């Protein structure tokens, strides 16, 4: 059966070979530790589960979601409170907030709601691979802006060729950044707003790690920048801060025209999120501040452990201050795939090769801190033993 061209354009999974090797090793009984995936291992907080249970028992909620694709007004009001208290951003729940089936859905629908065939959408390299897929499925053309350590992993808009800028109608940004962990600055936000305004580029600021920052790093929303709502939307999600990846709930905030466009796509695709899941999300936003604090302490502890181990095997670097990933330079100029393979062969530890996130990921690997302390400790002991 022939499949659609839009799908054939999406690059195949780069690491089929490694995936096969992992399956083979596991079948042979090797104790493989996977540090390649960013999915919190700790459970969703009890109170959130209890809320889902109680709401799911109520027949009132067995219908299509209330307020359909936009999300319940009480959910949107709670998001407004959360954004105001945490980031000082004032949002109107009526036309500036939309519930989503996770932030990933928002990325996809942003392209469908804004981009015409042949329009260019800017993204970063390295960057989250789902942006490229969303752009291609939505009929856009991806253009990668390199983000390099020497520029604090921020794109340099002046380096983009003029003919590309002219055709660009959209841009994906993500800080705290997956995969590099880099954080943005208020000054950068102002540059984004100016560049977007001057060139009629709609910004999709993907911010699922807004809460996951370390040391003295400030928690930031792009929407706190002056003029941000004129040029774009921000996406956020319950997945990462509340250990709710599988629940599929997130939100889009910002420019009313873009929110209406994304809402129209949703209206014609799904009918919104099951009410009990929205109630559970309200509960999390209202009551689970301590979960975020606990998780940040846990990630900070794991981060220290990995950094100390790497230092002992001769890899030292200044880590960026966001996300639960570490973006680690490979030793002795080794390439990403070779180092990834070596870690697997010698220590049965799986990491993500930097090149999975674009060609400028060469020379790096990404280590995720979302496994248990015990497994991470075991992984670090093996690495230290093999590479010291
Ligand atoms: C995890 C992740 C997402 C997915 O978030 P969901 O809300 O679970 O869809 C989106 N963007 C980035 C950069 C991520 O790392």
Short mmCIF file of C-alpha atoms and ligand atoms in Angstrom, two decimals:
data_model
loop_
_atom_site.label_atom_id
_atom_site.label_comp_id
_atom_site.label_asym_id
_atom_site.label_seq_id
_atom_site.Cartn_x
_atom_site.Cartn_y
_atom_site.Cartn_z
CA UNK A 1 0.00 0.00 0.00
CA UNK A 2 1.34 3.42 -0.97
CA UNK A 3 1.49 5.91 1.90
CA UNK A 4 1.16 9.67 1.60
CA UNK A 5 4.15 11.69 0.41
CA UNK A 6 3.91 13.99 3.41
CA UNK A 7 4.90 11.04 5.57
CA UNK A 8 7.72 9.85 3.35
CA UNK A 9 9.34 13.27 3.79
CA UNK A 10 9.68 12.70 7.54
CA UNK A 11 13.19 11.42 8.19
CA UNK A 12 13.41 7.83 9.42
CA UNK A 13 14.48 7.07 12.96
CA UNK A 14 18.25 7.58 12.84
CA UNK A 15 19.27 4.94 15.29
CA UNK A 16 17.56 1.81 14.06
CA UNK A 17 20.81 -0.06 14.43
CA UNK A 18 21.27 0.95 18.06
CA UNK A 19 17.63 0.12 18.76
CA UNK A 20 18.17 -3.36 17.31
CA UNK A 21 21.32 -3.82 19.40
CA UNK A 22 19.39 -2.83 22.54
CA UNK A 23 16.63 -5.34 21.80
CA UNK A 24 19.22 -8.06 21.16
CA UNK A 25 21.18 -7.31 24.35
CA UNK A 26 17.98 -7.31 26.42
CA UNK A 27 16.95 -10.65 24.90
CA UNK A 28 20.35 -12.01 25.92
CA UNK A 29 19.72 -10.91 29.48
CA UNK A 30 21.99 -7.82 29.55
CA UNK A 31 20.81 -5.27 32.13
CA UNK A 32 20.42 -2.24 29.85
CA UNK A 33 19.98 1.20 31.48
CA UNK A 34 18.18 3.65 29.22
CA UNK A 35 19.12 7.31 29.75
CA UNK A 36 17.87 8.36 26.32
CA UNK A 37 14.25 9.11 27.12
CA UNK A 38 12.79 12.15 28.92
CA UNK A 39 9.84 10.73 30.82
CA UNK A 40 9.70 11.15 34.62
CA UNK A 41 9.85 7.76 36.34
CA UNK A 42 8.15 9.02 39.51
CA UNK A 43 4.38 8.53 39.56
CA UNK A 44 1.76 11.22 39.09
CA UNK A 45 0.92 12.73 42.51
CA UNK A 46 -1.78 10.82 44.43
CA UNK A 47 -4.16 13.79 44.74
CA UNK A 48 -4.28 14.16 40.96
CA UNK A 49 -5.14 10.48 40.51
CA UNK A 50 -7.82 10.71 43.20
CA UNK A 51 -9.36 13.72 41.46
CA UNK A 52 -9.46 11.85 38.15
CA UNK A 53 -11.12 8.89 39.85
CA UNK A 54 -13.82 10.95 41.56
CA UNK A 55 -14.60 12.97 38.43
CA UNK A 56 -14.63 9.88 36.23
CA UNK A 57 -17.26 8.28 38.53
CA UNK A 58 -19.60 11.21 37.97
CA UNK A 59 -21.96 10.52 34.99
CA UNK A 60 -22.10 14.30 34.42
CA UNK A 61 -18.64 13.89 32.92
CA UNK A 62 -19.35 11.01 30.58
CA UNK A 63 -20.26 13.33 27.74
CA UNK A 64 -18.18 15.22 25.18
CA UNK A 65 -15.92 17.72 26.91
CA UNK A 66 -17.62 20.88 28.19
CA UNK A 67 -16.88 23.93 26.02
CA UNK A 68 -15.62 21.36 23.53
CA UNK A 69 -12.25 21.99 21.92
CA UNK A 70 -11.36 25.12 23.91
CA UNK A 71 -11.29 23.35 27.26
CA UNK A 72 -13.51 23.92 30.31
CA UNK A 73 -13.69 27.55 31.39
CA UNK A 74 -12.59 26.52 34.90
CA UNK A 75 -9.46 24.91 33.40
CA UNK A 76 -8.70 28.01 31.34
CA UNK A 77 -9.26 30.23 34.41
CA UNK A 78 -6.87 28.12 36.43
CA UNK A 79 -4.24 28.39 33.68
CA UNK A 80 -4.70 32.18 33.74
CA UNK A 81 -4.11 32.23 37.52
CA UNK A 82 -1.03 29.98 37.17
CA UNK A 83 0.50 32.17 34.45
CA UNK A 84 -0.16 35.37 36.35
CA UNK A 85 1.29 34.09 39.63
CA UNK A 86 4.29 32.33 38.20
CA UNK A 87 5.31 34.50 35.27
CA UNK A 88 3.42 37.77 35.75
CA UNK A 89 1.54 37.20 32.47
CA UNK A 90 -2.05 38.44 32.24
CA UNK A 91 -4.24 36.26 29.99
CA UNK A 92 -7.91 36.42 29.05
CA UNK A 93 -9.39 32.91 29.47
CA UNK A 94 -12.03 33.66 26.80
CA UNK A 95 -9.82 34.14 23.80
CA UNK A 96 -6.17 33.83 24.84
CA UNK A 97 -6.13 30.32 26.34
CA UNK A 98 -6.84 26.91 24.88
CA UNK A 99 -6.62 23.44 26.43
CA UNK A 100 -4.53 20.94 24.45
CA UNK A 101 -3.90 17.20 24.28
CA UNK A 102 -0.30 17.97 25.30
CA UNK A 103 2.08 20.54 23.94
CA UNK A 104 3.00 18.27 21.03
CA UNK A 105 -0.53 18.64 19.69
CA UNK A 106 -0.12 22.40 19.83
CA UNK A 107 3.04 22.25 17.70
CA UNK A 108 1.22 20.32 15.02
CA UNK A 109 -1.92 22.47 15.04
CA UNK A 110 0.11 25.69 15.06
CA UNK A 111 1.45 24.73 11.63
CA UNK A 112 -1.99 23.69 10.33
CA UNK A 113 -3.50 26.92 11.64
CA UNK A 114 -0.89 29.32 10.27
CA UNK A 115 1.22 27.89 7.44
CA UNK A 116 0.43 27.74 3.72
CA UNK A 117 2.12 25.36 1.26
CA UNK A 118 5.66 26.48 0.56
CA UNK A 119 5.93 28.78 3.58
CA UNK A 120 9.11 28.39 5.56
CA UNK A 121 9.02 27.62 9.27
CA UNK A 122 12.17 28.31 11.27
CA UNK A 123 13.35 25.86 13.89
CA UNK A 124 16.62 25.29 15.70
CA UNK A 125 19.40 22.77 15.12
CA UNK A 126 19.80 21.00 17.49
CA UNK A 127 16.07 20.92 18.18
CA UNK A 128 13.11 18.78 19.19
CA UNK A 129 12.48 16.47 16.19
CA UNK A 130 8.67 16.76 16.40
CA UNK A 131 8.85 20.36 15.06
CA UNK A 132 10.27 19.15 11.75
CA UNK A 133 7.57 16.48 11.48
CA UNK A 134 4.83 19.00 12.26
CA UNK A 135 6.16 21.43 9.67
CA UNK A 136 6.40 18.75 6.99
CA UNK A 137 2.98 17.26 7.72
CA UNK A 138 1.48 20.75 7.62
CA UNK A 139 2.94 21.43 4.17
CA UNK A 140 5.62 23.89 5.32
CA UNK A 141 9.34 23.91 4.64
CA UNK A 142 11.59 23.60 7.67
CA UNK A 143 14.68 25.81 7.90
CA UNK A 144 17.16 25.09 10.67
CA UNK A 145 18.84 27.89 12.59
CA UNK A 146 22.05 26.60 14.21
CA UNK A 147 22.19 27.09 17.96
CA UNK A 148 25.77 26.91 19.18
CA UNK A 149 27.41 26.85 22.56
CA UNK A 150 29.37 30.02 21.72
CA UNK A 151 26.01 31.86 21.40
CA UNK A 152 24.57 30.31 24.57
CA UNK A 153 22.56 28.01 22.30
CA UNK A 154 20.40 30.92 21.07
CA UNK A 155 19.77 31.46 17.33
CA UNK A 156 21.36 34.44 15.59
CA UNK A 157 18.63 35.94 13.40
CA UNK A 158 21.11 38.11 11.46
CA UNK A 159 22.69 34.93 10.07
CA UNK A 160 19.51 33.76 8.31
CA UNK A 161 19.66 34.50 4.54
CA UNK A 162 17.31 37.31 3.47
CA UNK A 163 15.39 35.15 0.97
CA UNK A 164 14.64 32.64 3.75
CA UNK A 165 13.46 35.35 6.15
CA UNK A 166 11.20 36.72 3.40
CA UNK A 167 9.42 33.38 3.00
CA UNK A 168 9.32 32.52 6.71
CA UNK A 169 5.82 32.69 8.27
CA UNK A 170 6.46 30.73 11.44
CA UNK A 171 9.15 29.89 13.99
CA UNK A 172 9.51 27.27 16.73
CA UNK A 173 11.52 28.13 19.83
CA UNK A 174 11.99 26.15 23.04
CA UNK A 175 13.80 27.43 26.16
CA UNK A 176 14.59 25.88 28.64
CA UNK A 177 15.78 23.96 25.60
CA UNK A 178 15.42 20.33 24.73
CA UNK A 179 18.07 18.99 24.08
CA UNK A 180 20.73 21.50 25.24
CA UNK A 181 19.18 22.61 28.56
CA UNK A 182 19.92 26.24 27.67
CA UNK A 183 17.65 28.99 29.04
CA UNK A 184 16.53 32.16 27.30
CA UNK A 185 16.90 35.73 28.56
CA UNK A 186 14.49 38.67 28.59
CA UNK A 187 16.80 40.42 26.17
CA UNK A 188 16.48 37.46 23.76
CA UNK A 189 12.66 37.63 24.04
CA UNK A 190 12.79 41.27 22.96
CA UNK A 191 14.93 40.36 19.95
CA UNK A 192 12.46 37.59 19.03
CA UNK A 193 9.48 39.98 19.21
CA UNK A 194 11.27 42.58 17.06
CA UNK A 195 12.43 40.03 14.45
CA UNK A 196 8.98 38.40 14.29
CA UNK A 197 7.17 41.76 13.98
CA UNK A 198 9.46 43.07 11.26
CA UNK A 199 9.10 39.93 9.18
CA UNK A 200 5.52 38.77 9.83
CA UNK A 201 6.70 35.56 11.50
CA UNK A 202 4.35 33.85 13.96
CA UNK A 203 6.20 32.44 16.96
CA UNK A 204 5.34 29.11 18.56
CA UNK A 205 7.19 29.20 21.86
CA UNK A 206 7.20 25.66 23.24
CA UNK A 207 7.75 25.93 26.99
CA UNK A 208 7.13 22.53 28.66
CA UNK A 209 10.27 22.92 30.82
CA UNK A 210 9.37 26.37 32.17
CA UNK A 211 9.39 25.01 35.73
CA UNK A 212 12.46 22.80 35.42
CA UNK A 213 15.37 25.13 36.16
CA UNK A 214 18.32 25.02 38.55
CA UNK A 215 20.53 27.29 40.62
CA UNK A 216 19.60 30.94 40.28
CA UNK A 217 17.85 30.55 36.93
CA UNK A 218 14.62 32.57 36.73
CA UNK A 219 11.43 30.87 35.49
CA UNK A 220 10.35 32.66 32.33
CA UNK A 221 7.43 32.84 29.96
CA UNK A 222 7.96 34.29 26.48
CA UNK A 223 4.59 36.00 26.93
CA UNK A 224 6.08 38.22 29.63
CA UNK A 225 7.97 40.09 26.90
CA UNK A 226 6.37 43.30 25.65
CA UNK A 227 4.58 42.65 22.35
CA UNK A 228 4.89 38.86 22.59
CA UNK A 229 1.12 38.37 22.32
CA UNK A 230 1.17 40.33 19.05
CA UNK A 231 3.50 37.82 17.44
CA UNK A 232 2.85 34.40 18.88
CA UNK A 233 1.61 31.73 21.19
CA UNK A 234 3.28 29.86 24.01
CA UNK A 235 2.65 26.17 24.63
CA UNK A 236 2.96 24.56 28.03
CA UNK A 237 2.13 21.19 29.48
CA UNK A 238 1.37 19.26 32.63
CA UNK A 239 3.58 16.41 31.36
CA UNK A 240 6.96 17.38 32.73
CA UNK A 241 6.35 19.42 35.95
CA UNK A 242 3.64 17.13 37.33
CA UNK A 243 4.85 13.73 36.05
CA UNK A 244 1.80 13.49 33.78
CA UNK A 245 3.27 12.61 30.36
CA UNK A 246 0.75 9.87 29.62
CA UNK A 247 -2.26 11.96 30.60
CA UNK A 248 -1.96 14.09 27.47
CA UNK A 249 -2.88 17.51 28.74
CA UNK A 250 -1.38 20.88 27.99
CA UNK A 251 -2.28 24.39 26.91
CA UNK A 252 -1.73 27.16 24.36
CA UNK A 253 -1.74 30.82 25.36
CA UNK A 254 -1.28 34.13 23.59
CA UNK A 255 -2.30 35.76 20.32
CA UNK A 256 -6.12 35.51 19.97
CA UNK A 257 -6.01 35.01 16.18
CA UNK A 258 -3.59 32.10 16.52
CA UNK A 259 -5.55 30.67 19.44
CA UNK A 260 -8.73 30.84 17.33
CA UNK A 261 -6.92 29.19 14.40
CA UNK A 262 -5.61 26.33 16.56
CA UNK A 263 -9.05 26.01 18.13
CA UNK A 264 -10.63 25.70 14.67
CA UNK A 265 -8.19 22.90 13.80
CA UNK A 266 -9.13 21.14 17.04
CA UNK A 267 -12.83 21.62 16.43
CA UNK A 268 -12.37 19.70 13.19
CA UNK A 269 -9.99 17.05 14.53
CA UNK A 270 -10.84 16.10 18.11
CA UNK A 271 -13.42 17.40 20.51
CA UNK A 272 -11.09 18.35 23.33
CA UNK A 273 -9.91 16.60 26.48
CA UNK A 274 -12.06 14.28 28.67
CA UNK A 275 -13.47 16.48 31.48
CA UNK A 276 -12.06 14.34 34.34
CA UNK A 277 -8.54 14.80 32.94
CA UNK A 278 -9.12 18.55 32.82
CA UNK A 279 -10.32 18.44 36.45
CA UNK A 280 -7.20 16.48 37.37
CA UNK A 281 -5.08 19.12 35.63
CA UNK A 282 -6.83 21.92 37.55
CA UNK A 283 -6.10 20.02 40.73
CA UNK A 284 -2.41 19.68 39.82
CA UNK A 285 -2.02 23.37 38.94
CA UNK A 286 -3.76 24.39 42.18
CA UNK A 287 -2.28 21.92 44.66
CA UNK A 288 0.90 20.25 43.49
CA UNK A 289 3.49 22.98 43.89
CA UNK A 290 5.30 20.66 46.29
CA UNK A 291 5.60 18.01 43.57
CA UNK A 292 7.54 20.49 41.46
CA UNK A 293 9.80 21.37 44.40
CA UNK A 294 10.40 17.70 45.19
CA UNK A 295 11.19 16.85 41.60
CA UNK A 296 13.58 19.79 41.29
CA UNK A 297 15.48 18.57 44.35
CA UNK A 298 15.64 15.07 42.90
CA UNK A 299 16.84 16.28 39.49
CA UNK A 300 19.41 18.57 41.09
CA UNK A 301 20.83 15.66 43.06
CA UNK A 302 21.01 13.44 39.96
CA UNK A 303 22.51 16.25 37.92
CA UNK A 304 25.31 16.62 40.47
CA UNK A 305 25.98 12.89 40.41
CA UNK A 306 26.28 12.80 36.60
CA UNK A 307 28.43 15.94 36.47
CA UNK A 308 30.79 14.58 39.13
CA UNK A 309 31.11 11.24 37.33
CA UNK A 310 31.76 12.94 34.00
CA UNK A 311 34.35 15.17 35.62
CA UNK A 312 36.14 12.11 36.98
CA UNK A 313 36.39 10.57 33.50
CA UNK A 314 37.75 13.80 32.05
CA UNK A 315 34.59 15.43 30.68
CA UNK A 316 34.06 18.79 32.31
CA UNK A 317 31.86 21.56 31.00
CA UNK A 318 29.61 24.33 32.23
CA UNK A 319 26.09 22.86 32.17
CA UNK A 320 23.15 25.05 31.12
CA UNK A 321 20.55 25.57 33.85
CA UNK A 322 17.32 24.12 32.50
CA UNK A 323 15.46 20.85 31.78
CA UNK A 324 16.11 17.36 33.12
CA UNK A 325 18.69 16.67 30.41
CA UNK A 326 22.42 17.14 30.33
CA UNK A 327 23.96 18.03 26.98
CA UNK A 328 27.39 16.54 27.27
CA UNK A 329 30.38 17.07 24.97
CA UNK A 330 31.90 13.80 23.75
CA UNK A 331 35.49 13.08 24.88
CA UNK A 332 38.52 13.63 22.62
CA UNK A 333 36.52 14.90 19.67
CA UNK A 334 34.80 11.53 19.30
CA UNK A 335 31.66 11.70 17.17
CA UNK A 336 28.22 11.38 18.77
CA UNK A 337 27.28 8.00 17.35
CA UNK A 338 30.65 6.43 18.18
CA UNK A 339 30.49 7.59 21.79
CA UNK A 340 26.85 6.49 22.07
CA UNK A 341 27.80 3.04 20.75
CA UNK A 342 30.82 2.84 23.02
CA UNK A 343 28.74 3.65 26.12
CA UNK A 344 26.32 0.95 25.13
CA UNK A 345 28.93 -1.70 24.34
CA UNK A 346 31.08 -1.06 27.41
CA UNK A 347 28.50 -0.12 30.04
CA UNK A 348 25.11 -1.16 28.59
CA UNK A 349 24.03 2.45 29.07
CA UNK A 350 21.87 4.02 26.36
CA UNK A 351 22.10 7.77 25.76
CA UNK A 352 20.73 9.92 22.92
CA UNK A 353 23.31 10.84 20.28
CA UNK A 354 23.39 14.61 19.70
CA UNK A 355 22.92 14.15 15.96
CA UNK A 356 19.40 12.83 16.61
CA UNK A 357 18.54 16.51 17.15
CA UNK A 358 20.25 17.86 14.01
CA UNK A 359 23.72 18.11 12.50
CA UNK A 360 24.83 20.73 15.02
CA UNK A 361 24.27 18.15 17.72
CA UNK A 362 27.46 16.50 16.49
CA UNK A 363 30.02 16.20 19.26
CA UNK A 364 27.38 15.87 22.02
CA UNK A 365 25.23 13.27 23.70
CA UNK A 366 22.08 13.89 25.76
CA UNK A 367 21.68 12.23 29.13
CA UNK A 368 18.24 12.20 30.74
CA UNK A 369 17.81 12.39 34.53
CA UNK A 370 14.39 10.75 34.55
CA UNK A 371 15.41 7.28 35.79
CA UNK A 372 15.47 6.29 39.47
CA UNK A 373 18.43 7.31 41.65
CA UNK A 374 19.36 3.67 41.94
CA UNK A 375 19.53 3.08 38.18
CA UNK A 376 21.35 6.33 37.56
CA UNK A 377 23.89 5.47 40.22
CA UNK A 378 24.42 2.05 38.67
CA UNK A 379 24.87 3.65 35.22
CA UNK A 380 27.39 6.15 36.57
CA UNK A 381 29.36 3.43 38.39
CA UNK A 382 29.62 1.42 35.20
CA UNK A 383 30.72 4.45 33.18
CA UNK A 384 33.32 5.43 35.76
CA UNK A 385 34.69 1.90 35.85
CA UNK A 386 34.99 1.65 32.07
CA UNK A 387 36.21 5.13 31.25
CA UNK A 388 38.28 6.30 34.23
C1 LIG B 1 8.30 16.55 26.18
C2 LIG B 1 8.23 17.62 25.16
C3 LIG B 1 7.02 17.97 24.57
C4 LIG B 1 5.78 17.12 24.71
O1 LIG B 1 4.96 17.59 25.64
P1 LIG B 1 3.49 16.97 25.77
O2 LIG B 1 2.77 18.03 26.49
O3 LIG B 1 3.63 15.70 26.55
O4 LIG B 1 2.96 16.74 24.40
C5 LIG B 1 6.97 19.08 23.73
N1 LIG B 1 8.08 19.77 23.46
C6 LIG B 1 9.27 19.43 23.96
C7 LIG B 1 10.47 20.23 23.62
C8 LIG B 1 9.39 18.33 24.82
O5 LIG B 1 10.59 17.98 25.28
#
